[in-house]
């Protein structure tokens, strides 16, 4: 890219900054590669710049100075990228630990949050959402039922029909979840709060807690509603056996435009039909 810019677009332009950016992006893109690979790639960049700008290898002292600058820039970028990835992994691990402890309150819903997060992530990728959006949806899936921490265990493990009063308590868990994590500012900005608060809203407006309808329901929550429902249908519960994959797909198809966003439902059905 730098060669094209220098030779064809801006032949009089000093491309020093472009080469520095090249090694920065090189450090980010190849952060997991061995040090020897990074050094070889840096050397190639220095040689390319020398050939394009000077048509020859510069004196050894100039070459080594330039090479050292580029190697240092690459290593700094690599270190920053690795630190970011480590912090990201720690965040996911902490959230996963939290949701697993929540799921452990009911053996019948063990791994529910993790499975819902994975289903939602598949939908997000099918919709070609950005990596940042996919990350937010995955984290939102892990946390979507965090409000059940405020629901008495005897209700969560009830093997019979819930009373009206017990069902009203269950319906409070999105608001409890929202109140629990609303002070985490990052979750307000990336849509995770929408998932926690609105994942039980229905497309026809009959859901809870606010009775939102259609596209009034945030996109991430519409994605999560389908992922959550599918896992609920295909998982064993204390009060019923799981539905087969085909039966669950039929249920989603019948509820398009009623409980679920029709477009997202079709995408998810397509994903399920492709998977063996």
Short mmCIF file of C-alpha atoms in Angstrom, two decimals:
data_model
loop_
_atom_site.label_atom_id
_atom_site.label_comp_id
_atom_site.label_asym_id
_atom_site.label_seq_id
_atom_site.Cartn_x
_atom_site.Cartn_y
_atom_site.Cartn_z
CA UNK A 1 0.00 0.00 0.00
CA UNK A 2 2.80 2.38 0.91
CA UNK A 3 4.56 1.73 -2.40
CA UNK A 4 1.40 2.57 -4.37
CA UNK A 5 0.88 5.78 -2.38
CA UNK A 6 4.49 6.83 -2.86
CA UNK A 7 4.94 5.96 -6.53
CA UNK A 8 1.52 6.61 -8.07
CA UNK A 9 -0.49 8.94 -5.84
CA UNK A 10 1.84 11.28 -3.95
CA UNK A 11 5.30 10.92 -5.47
CA UNK A 12 6.48 14.06 -3.64
CA UNK A 13 4.91 13.09 -0.33
CA UNK A 14 6.99 11.92 2.62
CA UNK A 15 5.52 8.52 3.52
CA UNK A 16 7.41 8.16 6.81
CA UNK A 17 4.13 8.24 8.78
CA UNK A 18 2.62 5.58 6.53
CA UNK A 19 5.50 3.21 7.18
CA UNK A 20 5.22 3.76 10.92
CA UNK A 21 1.51 2.95 10.70
CA UNK A 22 2.39 -0.16 8.72
CA UNK A 23 4.57 -1.55 11.49
CA UNK A 24 1.98 -0.60 14.14
CA UNK A 25 -0.71 -2.54 12.30
CA UNK A 26 1.81 -5.30 11.69
CA UNK A 27 2.33 -5.56 15.46
CA UNK A 28 -1.43 -5.69 16.08
CA UNK A 29 -2.23 -8.14 13.30
CA UNK A 30 0.63 -10.52 14.10
CA UNK A 31 0.62 -10.13 17.88
CA UNK A 32 0.34 -13.89 18.41
CA UNK A 33 3.26 -14.72 16.11
CA UNK A 34 6.78 -15.55 17.40
CA UNK A 35 9.21 -12.67 17.88
CA UNK A 36 11.38 -13.93 15.00
CA UNK A 37 8.47 -13.56 12.57
CA UNK A 38 7.86 -9.97 13.67
CA UNK A 39 11.53 -9.09 13.27
CA UNK A 40 11.64 -10.61 9.78
CA UNK A 41 8.54 -8.66 8.75
CA UNK A 42 9.98 -5.42 10.16
CA UNK A 43 13.18 -6.02 8.22
CA UNK A 44 11.16 -6.46 5.03
CA UNK A 45 9.36 -3.15 5.66
CA UNK A 46 12.70 -1.35 6.16
CA UNK A 47 14.12 -2.88 2.99
CA UNK A 48 11.00 -1.94 1.03
CA UNK A 49 11.14 1.63 2.23
CA UNK A 50 14.85 1.85 1.41
CA UNK A 51 14.28 0.54 -2.10
CA UNK A 52 11.29 2.80 -2.84
CA UNK A 53 12.79 6.00 -1.44
CA UNK A 54 16.54 5.56 -2.00
CA UNK A 55 16.71 2.84 -4.66
CA UNK A 56 19.45 1.21 -2.60
CA UNK A 57 20.31 -0.15 0.81
CA UNK A 58 21.24 2.83 3.04
CA UNK A 59 24.46 2.93 5.08
CA UNK A 60 24.52 0.34 7.85
CA UNK A 61 24.18 2.87 10.68
CA UNK A 62 21.13 4.49 9.04
CA UNK A 63 19.64 1.09 8.27
CA UNK A 64 20.09 -0.12 11.86
CA UNK A 65 18.62 3.09 13.29
CA UNK A 66 15.55 2.79 11.10
CA UNK A 67 15.29 -0.95 11.78
CA UNK A 68 15.44 -0.41 15.56
CA UNK A 69 12.73 2.27 15.44
CA UNK A 70 10.42 0.01 13.44
CA UNK A 71 11.06 -3.04 15.61
CA UNK A 72 10.37 -1.04 18.79
CA UNK A 73 7.14 0.37 17.32
CA UNK A 74 6.04 -3.13 16.32
CA UNK A 75 6.79 -4.59 19.75
CA UNK A 76 4.95 -1.76 21.51
CA UNK A 77 1.88 -2.36 19.31
CA UNK A 78 2.13 -6.11 19.96
CA UNK A 79 2.35 -5.60 23.73
CA UNK A 80 -0.66 -3.26 23.72
CA UNK A 81 -2.73 -5.70 21.66
CA UNK A 82 -1.82 -8.64 23.90
CA UNK A 83 -2.66 -6.65 27.03
CA UNK A 84 -6.02 -5.70 25.54
CA UNK A 85 -6.78 -9.32 24.68
CA UNK A 86 -5.79 -10.46 28.19
CA UNK A 87 -8.08 -7.87 29.81
CA UNK A 88 -10.87 -8.95 27.46
CA UNK A 89 -10.38 -12.61 28.37
CA UNK A 90 -10.34 -11.81 32.09
CA UNK A 91 -13.60 -9.87 31.69
CA UNK A 92 -15.25 -12.78 29.88
CA UNK A 93 -13.94 -15.24 32.49
CA UNK A 94 -15.34 -13.16 35.37
CA UNK A 95 -18.72 -12.82 33.68
CA UNK A 96 -18.77 -16.54 32.86
CA UNK A 97 -17.99 -17.41 36.47
CA UNK A 98 -20.79 -15.14 37.65
CA UNK A 99 -23.36 -16.63 35.27
CA UNK A 100 -22.30 -20.21 36.07
CA UNK A 101 -22.81 -19.53 39.76
CA UNK A 102 -26.27 -18.19 38.91
CA UNK A 103 -27.12 -21.20 36.71
CA UNK A 104 -25.95 -23.55 39.46
CA UNK A 105 -28.94 -22.51 41.58
CA UNK A 106 -31.06 -24.68 39.30
CA UNK A 107 -29.47 -27.85 37.90
CA UNK A 108 -32.09 -27.97 35.16
CA UNK A 109 -30.92 -24.65 33.69
CA UNK A 110 -27.19 -25.29 34.05
CA UNK A 111 -25.24 -23.73 31.16
CA UNK A 112 -28.41 -21.97 30.00
CA UNK A 113 -26.75 -18.54 29.91
CA UNK A 114 -23.72 -19.84 28.03
CA UNK A 115 -25.84 -21.62 25.42
CA UNK A 116 -28.09 -18.60 24.93
CA UNK A 117 -25.01 -16.40 24.49
CA UNK A 118 -23.67 -18.75 21.81
CA UNK A 119 -26.98 -18.89 19.92
CA UNK A 120 -27.23 -15.09 20.02
CA UNK A 121 -23.65 -14.76 18.81
CA UNK A 122 -24.42 -16.98 15.80
CA UNK A 123 -27.36 -14.75 14.90
CA UNK A 124 -25.23 -11.62 15.27
CA UNK A 125 -22.57 -13.06 12.96
CA UNK A 126 -25.24 -14.09 10.45
CA UNK A 127 -26.44 -10.47 10.48
CA UNK A 128 -22.84 -9.41 9.83
CA UNK A 129 -22.69 -7.19 12.89
CA UNK A 130 -19.31 -5.77 13.87
CA UNK A 131 -16.96 -7.62 16.22
CA UNK A 132 -17.70 -5.06 18.95
CA UNK A 133 -21.44 -5.66 18.56
CA UNK A 134 -20.92 -9.43 18.59
CA UNK A 135 -18.90 -9.14 21.81
CA UNK A 136 -21.64 -7.06 23.44
CA UNK A 137 -24.33 -9.54 22.39
CA UNK A 138 -22.31 -12.46 23.73
CA UNK A 139 -21.74 -10.75 27.09
CA UNK A 140 -25.42 -9.75 27.16
CA UNK A 141 -26.36 -13.39 26.62
CA UNK A 142 -24.23 -14.44 29.56
CA UNK A 143 -25.85 -11.77 31.75
CA UNK A 144 -29.42 -11.77 30.44
CA UNK A 145 -30.84 -13.67 33.44
CA UNK A 146 -28.67 -12.02 36.09
CA UNK A 147 -31.85 -10.63 37.66
CA UNK A 148 -32.88 -14.13 38.73
CA UNK A 149 -30.41 -13.70 41.55
CA UNK A 150 -33.25 -11.81 43.21
CA UNK A 151 -35.86 -14.54 42.63
CA UNK A 152 -36.44 -17.00 45.51
CA UNK A 153 -35.05 -20.46 44.81
CA UNK A 154 -38.34 -22.19 45.59
CA UNK A 155 -39.87 -20.40 42.60
CA UNK A 156 -36.98 -21.22 40.25
CA UNK A 157 -37.17 -24.92 41.11
CA UNK A 158 -40.96 -25.17 41.33
CA UNK A 159 -42.07 -28.38 39.57
CA UNK A 160 -45.71 -27.34 39.31
CA UNK A 161 -47.67 -24.46 37.85
CA UNK A 162 -46.66 -21.08 39.23
CA UNK A 163 -49.30 -19.04 41.00
CA UNK A 164 -50.13 -15.60 39.64
CA UNK A 165 -48.13 -14.04 42.46
CA UNK A 166 -45.10 -16.25 41.79
CA UNK A 167 -45.26 -15.46 38.08
CA UNK A 168 -45.28 -11.74 38.88
CA UNK A 169 -42.10 -12.25 40.88
CA UNK A 170 -40.49 -14.06 37.95
CA UNK A 171 -41.47 -11.19 35.67
CA UNK A 172 -39.47 -8.81 37.83
CA UNK A 173 -36.12 -10.42 37.02
CA UNK A 174 -35.33 -8.20 33.99
CA UNK A 175 -35.78 -5.08 36.12
CA UNK A 176 -33.81 -6.62 38.99
CA UNK A 177 -31.01 -7.44 36.54
CA UNK A 178 -31.07 -3.92 35.15
CA UNK A 179 -30.90 -2.41 38.64
CA UNK A 180 -28.04 -4.76 39.52
CA UNK A 181 -25.70 -3.71 36.70
CA UNK A 182 -26.97 -0.26 35.67
CA UNK A 183 -24.01 1.46 37.33
CA UNK A 184 -21.57 -0.20 34.92
CA UNK A 185 -21.30 2.65 32.42
CA UNK A 186 -19.83 0.50 29.62
CA UNK A 187 -22.96 -1.67 29.61
CA UNK A 188 -25.12 1.40 29.02
CA UNK A 189 -23.11 2.35 25.96
CA UNK A 190 -22.87 -1.02 24.22
CA UNK A 191 -26.45 -2.27 24.51
CA UNK A 192 -25.99 -4.91 27.20
CA UNK A 193 -28.51 -3.11 29.43
CA UNK A 194 -31.10 -3.41 26.65
CA UNK A 195 -30.58 -7.17 26.56
CA UNK A 196 -30.95 -7.59 30.33
CA UNK A 197 -34.04 -5.36 30.55
CA UNK A 198 -35.94 -6.22 27.36
CA UNK A 199 -35.17 -9.85 26.43
CA UNK A 200 -38.72 -10.90 27.44
CA UNK A 201 -40.47 -8.30 25.30
CA UNK A 202 -42.56 -9.80 22.46
CA UNK A 203 -42.90 -8.53 18.94
CA UNK A 204 -46.68 -8.07 19.28
CA UNK A 205 -46.33 -6.03 22.48
CA UNK A 206 -47.53 -8.68 24.94
CA UNK A 207 -44.17 -9.16 26.66
CA UNK A 208 -42.69 -7.62 29.80
CA UNK A 209 -41.58 -5.48 31.60
CA UNK A 210 -42.75 -2.56 29.40
CA UNK A 211 -44.87 -4.14 26.66
CA UNK A 212 -42.71 -2.78 23.85
CA UNK A 213 -43.81 -3.67 20.32
CA UNK A 214 -42.03 -4.40 17.03
CA UNK A 215 -38.91 -2.34 16.47
CA UNK A 216 -39.52 -0.42 19.68
CA UNK A 217 -37.71 -3.41 21.17
CA UNK A 218 -33.93 -2.85 20.84
CA UNK A 219 -32.26 -5.04 18.21
CA UNK A 220 -30.02 -6.88 20.69
CA UNK A 221 -33.04 -7.76 22.84
CA UNK A 222 -34.92 -9.09 19.79
CA UNK A 223 -31.94 -11.32 19.01
CA UNK A 224 -31.73 -12.51 22.60
CA UNK A 225 -35.47 -13.28 22.81
CA UNK A 226 -35.16 -15.93 20.08
CA UNK A 227 -31.92 -17.40 21.44
CA UNK A 228 -33.38 -17.57 24.97
CA UNK A 229 -36.65 -19.15 23.82
CA UNK A 230 -34.94 -21.76 21.66
CA UNK A 231 -32.69 -22.93 24.47
CA UNK A 232 -35.64 -22.99 26.88
CA UNK A 233 -37.65 -25.12 24.46
CA UNK A 234 -34.83 -27.59 23.76
CA UNK A 235 -33.64 -27.96 27.37
CA UNK A 236 -34.96 -30.23 30.10
CA UNK A 237 -37.06 -28.47 32.71
CA UNK A 238 -38.42 -29.76 36.01
CA UNK A 239 -41.95 -29.51 34.60
CA UNK A 240 -41.45 -30.94 31.08
CA UNK A 241 -39.19 -32.79 28.67
CA UNK A 242 -37.24 -30.91 25.99
CA UNK A 243 -38.66 -30.34 22.52
CA UNK A 244 -36.81 -31.75 19.55
CA UNK A 245 -34.89 -29.38 17.34
CA UNK A 246 -37.52 -29.71 14.60
CA UNK A 247 -40.38 -29.00 17.01
CA UNK A 248 -38.60 -25.94 18.38
CA UNK A 249 -38.01 -24.65 14.86
CA UNK A 250 -41.71 -25.10 14.11
CA UNK A 251 -42.61 -23.15 17.26
CA UNK A 252 -40.32 -20.27 16.27
CA UNK A 253 -41.79 -20.29 12.77
CA UNK A 254 -45.35 -20.14 14.13
CA UNK A 255 -44.47 -17.28 16.47
CA UNK A 256 -42.83 -15.07 13.81
CA UNK A 257 -44.35 -11.61 14.03
CA UNK A 258 -46.08 -12.57 17.29
CA UNK A 259 -43.32 -13.30 19.77
CA UNK A 260 -40.30 -12.87 17.49
CA UNK A 261 -38.92 -10.46 14.93
CA UNK A 262 -39.75 -12.22 11.61
CA UNK A 263 -36.45 -11.37 9.92
CA UNK A 264 -34.31 -12.52 12.86
CA UNK A 265 -36.45 -15.65 13.23
CA UNK A 266 -35.85 -16.57 9.58
CA UNK A 267 -32.11 -16.03 9.99
CA UNK A 268 -31.97 -18.24 13.07
CA UNK A 269 -34.06 -20.98 11.44
CA UNK A 270 -31.63 -20.89 8.52
CA UNK A 271 -28.69 -21.31 10.91
CA UNK A 272 -30.34 -24.25 12.67
CA UNK A 273 -31.24 -25.97 9.41
CA UNK A 274 -27.63 -25.68 8.20
CA UNK A 275 -26.24 -27.21 11.38
CA UNK A 276 -26.29 -30.97 11.84
#
